N, CA, C and O of each residue as an XYZ file, in Angstrom:
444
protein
N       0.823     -1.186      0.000
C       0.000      0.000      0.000
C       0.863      1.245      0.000
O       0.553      2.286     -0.580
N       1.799      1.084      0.588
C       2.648      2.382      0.565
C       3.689      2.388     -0.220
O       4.522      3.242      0.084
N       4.057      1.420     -1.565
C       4.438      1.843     -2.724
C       3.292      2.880     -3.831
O       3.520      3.718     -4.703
N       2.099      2.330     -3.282
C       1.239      3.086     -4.289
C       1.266      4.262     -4.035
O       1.206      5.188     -4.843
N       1.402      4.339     -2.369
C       1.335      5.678     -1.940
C       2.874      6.400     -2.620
O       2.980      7.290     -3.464
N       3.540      5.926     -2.168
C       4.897      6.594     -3.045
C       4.938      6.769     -4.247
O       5.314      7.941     -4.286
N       4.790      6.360     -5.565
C       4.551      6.334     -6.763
C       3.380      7.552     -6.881
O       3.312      8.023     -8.016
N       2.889      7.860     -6.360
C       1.514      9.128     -6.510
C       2.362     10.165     -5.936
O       2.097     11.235     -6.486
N       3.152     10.271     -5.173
C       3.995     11.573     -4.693
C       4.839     11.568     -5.838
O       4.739     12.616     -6.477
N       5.651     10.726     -6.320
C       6.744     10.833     -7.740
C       6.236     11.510     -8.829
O       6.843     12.431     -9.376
N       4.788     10.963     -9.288
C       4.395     11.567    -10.609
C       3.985     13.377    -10.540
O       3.506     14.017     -9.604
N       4.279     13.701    -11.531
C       4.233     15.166    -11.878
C       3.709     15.388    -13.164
O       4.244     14.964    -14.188
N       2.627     16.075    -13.125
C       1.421     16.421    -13.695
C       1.504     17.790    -14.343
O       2.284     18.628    -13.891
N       0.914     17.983    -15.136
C       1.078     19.360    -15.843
C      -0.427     19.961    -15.953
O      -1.343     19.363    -16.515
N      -0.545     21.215    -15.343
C      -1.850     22.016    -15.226
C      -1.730     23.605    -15.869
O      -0.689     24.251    -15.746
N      -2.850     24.101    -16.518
C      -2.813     25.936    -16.985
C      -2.760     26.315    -15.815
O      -3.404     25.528    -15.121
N      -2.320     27.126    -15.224
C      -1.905     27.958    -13.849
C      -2.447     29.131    -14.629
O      -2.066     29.256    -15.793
N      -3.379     30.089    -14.068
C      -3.185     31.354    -14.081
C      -3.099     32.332    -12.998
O      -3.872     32.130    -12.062
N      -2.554     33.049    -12.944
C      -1.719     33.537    -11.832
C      -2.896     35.569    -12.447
O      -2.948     36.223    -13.489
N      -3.621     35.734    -10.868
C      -4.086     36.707    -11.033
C      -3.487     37.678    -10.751
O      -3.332     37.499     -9.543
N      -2.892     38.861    -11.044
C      -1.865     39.979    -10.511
C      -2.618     40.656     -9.084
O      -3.849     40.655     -9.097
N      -2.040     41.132     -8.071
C      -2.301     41.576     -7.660
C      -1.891     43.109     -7.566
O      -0.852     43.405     -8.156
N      -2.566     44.112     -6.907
C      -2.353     45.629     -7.953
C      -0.402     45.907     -7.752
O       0.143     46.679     -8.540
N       0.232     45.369     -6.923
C       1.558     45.799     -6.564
C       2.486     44.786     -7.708
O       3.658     44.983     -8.027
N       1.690     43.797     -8.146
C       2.306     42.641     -8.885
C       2.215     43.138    -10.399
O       3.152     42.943    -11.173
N       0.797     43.926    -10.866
C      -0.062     44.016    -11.774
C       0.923     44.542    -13.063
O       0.650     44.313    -14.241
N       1.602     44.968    -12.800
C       2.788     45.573    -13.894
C       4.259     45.019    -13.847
O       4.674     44.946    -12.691
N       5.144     44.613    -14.799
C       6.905     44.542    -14.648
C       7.357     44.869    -14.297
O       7.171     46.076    -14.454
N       8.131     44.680    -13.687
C       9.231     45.543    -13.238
C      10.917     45.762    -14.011
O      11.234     44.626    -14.363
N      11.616     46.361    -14.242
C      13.073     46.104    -15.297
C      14.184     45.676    -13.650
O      14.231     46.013    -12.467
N      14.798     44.886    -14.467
C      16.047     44.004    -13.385
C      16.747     43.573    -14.675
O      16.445     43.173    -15.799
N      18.001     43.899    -13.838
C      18.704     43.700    -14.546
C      20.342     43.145    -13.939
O      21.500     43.337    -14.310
N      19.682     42.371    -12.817
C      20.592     41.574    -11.463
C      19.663     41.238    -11.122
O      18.518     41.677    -11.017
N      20.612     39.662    -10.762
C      20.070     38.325    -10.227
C      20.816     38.253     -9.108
O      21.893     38.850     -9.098
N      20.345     37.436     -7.843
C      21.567     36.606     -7.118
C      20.323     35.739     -6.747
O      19.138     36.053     -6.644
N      21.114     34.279     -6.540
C      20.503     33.203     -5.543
C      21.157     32.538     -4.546
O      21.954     31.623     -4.755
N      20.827     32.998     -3.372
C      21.282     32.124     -2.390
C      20.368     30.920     -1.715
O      19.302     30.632     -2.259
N      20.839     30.150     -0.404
C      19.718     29.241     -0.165
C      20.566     29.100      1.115
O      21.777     28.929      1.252
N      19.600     29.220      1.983
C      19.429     29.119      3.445
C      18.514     28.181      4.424
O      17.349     28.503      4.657
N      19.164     26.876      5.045
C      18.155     26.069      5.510
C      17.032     25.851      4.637
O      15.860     26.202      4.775
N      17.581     25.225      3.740
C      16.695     24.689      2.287
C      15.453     25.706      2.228
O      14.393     25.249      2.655
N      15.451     26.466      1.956
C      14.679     27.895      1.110
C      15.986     28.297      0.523
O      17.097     28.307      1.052
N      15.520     28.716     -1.011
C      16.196     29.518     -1.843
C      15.680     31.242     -1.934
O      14.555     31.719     -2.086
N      17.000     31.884     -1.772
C      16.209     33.232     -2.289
C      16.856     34.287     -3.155
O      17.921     34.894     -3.044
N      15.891     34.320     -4.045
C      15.677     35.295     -5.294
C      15.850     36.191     -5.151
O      14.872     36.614     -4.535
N      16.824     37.297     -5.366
C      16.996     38.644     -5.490
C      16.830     39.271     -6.622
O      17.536     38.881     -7.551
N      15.725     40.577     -6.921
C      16.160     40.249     -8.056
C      16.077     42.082     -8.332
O      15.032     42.641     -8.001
N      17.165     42.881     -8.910
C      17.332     44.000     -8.765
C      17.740     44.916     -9.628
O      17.466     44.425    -10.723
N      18.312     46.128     -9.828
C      18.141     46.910    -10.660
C      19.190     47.900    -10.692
O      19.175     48.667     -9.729
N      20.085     48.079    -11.538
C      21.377     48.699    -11.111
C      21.665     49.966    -12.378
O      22.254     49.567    -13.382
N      21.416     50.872    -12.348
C      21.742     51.941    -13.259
C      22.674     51.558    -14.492
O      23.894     51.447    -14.369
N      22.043     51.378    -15.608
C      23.085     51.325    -16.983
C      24.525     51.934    -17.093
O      25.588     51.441    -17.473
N      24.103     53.490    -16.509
C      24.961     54.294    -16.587
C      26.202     53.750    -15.843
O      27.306     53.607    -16.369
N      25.888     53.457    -14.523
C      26.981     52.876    -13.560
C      27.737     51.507    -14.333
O      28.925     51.206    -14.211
N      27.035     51.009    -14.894
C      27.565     49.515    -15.228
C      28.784     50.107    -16.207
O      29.984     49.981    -15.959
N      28.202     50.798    -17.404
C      29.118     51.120    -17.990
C      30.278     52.137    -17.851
O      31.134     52.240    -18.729
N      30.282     52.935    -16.648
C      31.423     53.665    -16.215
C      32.217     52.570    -15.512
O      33.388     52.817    -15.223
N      31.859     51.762    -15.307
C      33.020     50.445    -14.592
C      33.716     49.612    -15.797
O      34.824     49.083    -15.880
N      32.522     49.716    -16.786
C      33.195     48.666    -17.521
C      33.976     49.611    -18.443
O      34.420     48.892    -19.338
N      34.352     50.872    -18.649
C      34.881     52.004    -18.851
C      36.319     51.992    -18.235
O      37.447     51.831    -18.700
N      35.697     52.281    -16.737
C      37.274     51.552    -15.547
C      38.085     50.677    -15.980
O      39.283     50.894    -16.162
N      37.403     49.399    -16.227
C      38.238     48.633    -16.444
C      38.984     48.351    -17.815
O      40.057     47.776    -17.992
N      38.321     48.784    -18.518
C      38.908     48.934    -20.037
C      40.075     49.561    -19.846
O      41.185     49.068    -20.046
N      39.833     50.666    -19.453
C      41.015     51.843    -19.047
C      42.141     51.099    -18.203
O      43.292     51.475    -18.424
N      41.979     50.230    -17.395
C      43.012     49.244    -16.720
C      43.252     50.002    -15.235
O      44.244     50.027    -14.506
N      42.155     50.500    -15.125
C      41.994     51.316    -13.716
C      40.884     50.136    -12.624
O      39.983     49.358    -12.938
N      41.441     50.469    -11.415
C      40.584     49.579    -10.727
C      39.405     49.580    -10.523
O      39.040     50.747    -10.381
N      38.362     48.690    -10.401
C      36.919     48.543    -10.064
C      36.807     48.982     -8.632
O      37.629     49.033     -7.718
N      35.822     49.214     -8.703
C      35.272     49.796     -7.149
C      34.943     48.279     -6.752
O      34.713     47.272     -7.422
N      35.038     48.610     -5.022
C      35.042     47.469     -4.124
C      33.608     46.881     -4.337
O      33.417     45.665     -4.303
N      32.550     47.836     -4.571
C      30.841     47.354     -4.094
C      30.217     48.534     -5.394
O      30.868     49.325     -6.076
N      28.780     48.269     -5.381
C      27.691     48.436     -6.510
C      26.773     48.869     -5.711
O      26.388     47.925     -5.021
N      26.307     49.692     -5.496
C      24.803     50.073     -4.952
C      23.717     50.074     -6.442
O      23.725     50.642     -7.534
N      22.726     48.958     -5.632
C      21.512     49.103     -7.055
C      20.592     49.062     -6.057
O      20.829     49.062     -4.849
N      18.827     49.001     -6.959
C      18.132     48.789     -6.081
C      17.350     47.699     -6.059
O      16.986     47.285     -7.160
N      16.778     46.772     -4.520
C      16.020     45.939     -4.754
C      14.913     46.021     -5.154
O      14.093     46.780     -4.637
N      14.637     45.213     -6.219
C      13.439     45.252     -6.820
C      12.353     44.101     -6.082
O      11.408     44.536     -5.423
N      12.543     42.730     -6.228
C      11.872     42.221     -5.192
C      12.970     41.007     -4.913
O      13.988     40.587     -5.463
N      12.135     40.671     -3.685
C      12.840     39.045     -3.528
C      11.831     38.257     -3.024
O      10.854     38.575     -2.346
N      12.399     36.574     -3.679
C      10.867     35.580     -3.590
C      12.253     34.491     -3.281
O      13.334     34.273     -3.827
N      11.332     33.853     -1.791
C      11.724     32.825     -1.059
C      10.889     31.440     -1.737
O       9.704     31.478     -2.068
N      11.638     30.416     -1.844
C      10.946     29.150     -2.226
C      11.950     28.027     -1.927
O      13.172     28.144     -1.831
N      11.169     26.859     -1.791
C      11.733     25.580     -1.678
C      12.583     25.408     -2.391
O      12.318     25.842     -3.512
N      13.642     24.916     -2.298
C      14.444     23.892     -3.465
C      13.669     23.307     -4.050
O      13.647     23.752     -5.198
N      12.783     22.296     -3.883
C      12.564     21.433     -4.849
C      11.546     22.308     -6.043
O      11.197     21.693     -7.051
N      11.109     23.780     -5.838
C      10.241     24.754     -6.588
C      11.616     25.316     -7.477
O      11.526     25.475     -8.695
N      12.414     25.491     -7.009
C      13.802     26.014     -7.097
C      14.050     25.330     -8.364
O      14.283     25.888     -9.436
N      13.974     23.966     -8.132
C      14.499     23.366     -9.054
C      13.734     22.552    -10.547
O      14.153     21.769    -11.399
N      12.324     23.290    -10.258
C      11.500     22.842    -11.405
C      11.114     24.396    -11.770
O      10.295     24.532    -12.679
N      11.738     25.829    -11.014
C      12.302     27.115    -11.949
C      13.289     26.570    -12.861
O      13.075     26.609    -14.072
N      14.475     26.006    -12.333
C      15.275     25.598    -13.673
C      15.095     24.671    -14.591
O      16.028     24.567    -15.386
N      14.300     24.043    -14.724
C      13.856     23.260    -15.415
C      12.987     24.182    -16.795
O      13.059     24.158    -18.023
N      12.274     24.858    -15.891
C      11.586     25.859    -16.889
C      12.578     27.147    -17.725
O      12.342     27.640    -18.828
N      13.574     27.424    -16.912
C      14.357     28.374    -17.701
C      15.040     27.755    -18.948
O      15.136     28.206    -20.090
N      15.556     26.418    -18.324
C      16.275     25.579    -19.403
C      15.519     25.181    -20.731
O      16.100     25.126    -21.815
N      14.164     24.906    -20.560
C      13.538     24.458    -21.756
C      12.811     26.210    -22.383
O      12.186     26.132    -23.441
N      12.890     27.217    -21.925
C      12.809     28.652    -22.670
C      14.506     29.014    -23.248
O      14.500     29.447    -24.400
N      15.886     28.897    -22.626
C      16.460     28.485    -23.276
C      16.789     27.586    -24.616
O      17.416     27.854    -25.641
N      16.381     26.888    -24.352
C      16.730     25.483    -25.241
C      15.520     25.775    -27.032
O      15.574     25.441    -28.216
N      14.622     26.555    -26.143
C      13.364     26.898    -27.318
C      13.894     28.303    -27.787
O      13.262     28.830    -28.702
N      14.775     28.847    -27.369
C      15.177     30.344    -27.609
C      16.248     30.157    -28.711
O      16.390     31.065    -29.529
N      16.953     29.127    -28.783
C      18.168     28.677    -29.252
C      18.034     28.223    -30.469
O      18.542     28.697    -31.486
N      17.019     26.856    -30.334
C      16.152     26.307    -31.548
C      15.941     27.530    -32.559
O      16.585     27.724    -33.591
N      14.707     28.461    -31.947
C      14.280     29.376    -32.694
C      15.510     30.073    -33.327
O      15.207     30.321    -34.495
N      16.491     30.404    -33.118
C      17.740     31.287    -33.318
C      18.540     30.981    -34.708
O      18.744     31.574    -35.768
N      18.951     29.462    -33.991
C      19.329     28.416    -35.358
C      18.354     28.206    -36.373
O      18.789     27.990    -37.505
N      16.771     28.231    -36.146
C      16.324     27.791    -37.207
C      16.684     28.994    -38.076
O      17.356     28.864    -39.099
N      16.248     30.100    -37.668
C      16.746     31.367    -38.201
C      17.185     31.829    -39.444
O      16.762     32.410    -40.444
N      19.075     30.919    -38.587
C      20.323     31.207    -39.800
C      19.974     30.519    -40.269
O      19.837     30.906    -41.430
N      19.480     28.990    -40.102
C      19.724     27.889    -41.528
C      18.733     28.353    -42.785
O      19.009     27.828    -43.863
N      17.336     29.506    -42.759
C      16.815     29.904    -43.593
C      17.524     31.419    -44.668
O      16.884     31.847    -45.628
């Protein structure tokens, strides 16, 4: 009985999710920085926003062969806590928008 029961926790099912905005959610936001860390199995999403201008006066710096500054002030845009195992069926999903981004790319040139 409790293989059946195990075998029903394994399988993974595919459903339309629609996800209703709520008014603070309701619009995009631009990011343009990531970080992920993970703490006592929660992962967390940073995900933030750092002036163009700044990026490219560093990467200016360094061209020039002058040193980078120690730290970056940007701003947080949001951050979303989740399980690993959510964590890890996000990458699953980035990889196959990858993998379809790529396809599309190549089919492209070969026309």
């Amino acid at each position: 009985m409790s293989d059946r029961k195990d075998a029903a926790v394994d399988k993974t099912i595919s459903l339309n999710v629609r996800l209703k905005p709520s008014e603070p959610s309701a619009h995009p936001h631009a990011v343009n920085y990531s970080n992920v860390g993970v703490a006592q199995g929660i992962a967390y999403l940073d995900f933030g926003f750092i002036e163009p201008a700044a990026l490219a006066a560093i990467a200016k710096t360094a061209k020039d062969g002058q040193a980078a500054p120690k730290g970056l002030d940007g701003h947080l845009v949001t951050r979303v806590a989740m399980g690993v195992d959510v964590l890890a069926r996000l990458q699953q999903q980035i990889q196959q928008v990858l993998v379809g981004l790529r396809d599309a790319r190549q089919g492209k040139r070969k026309e």
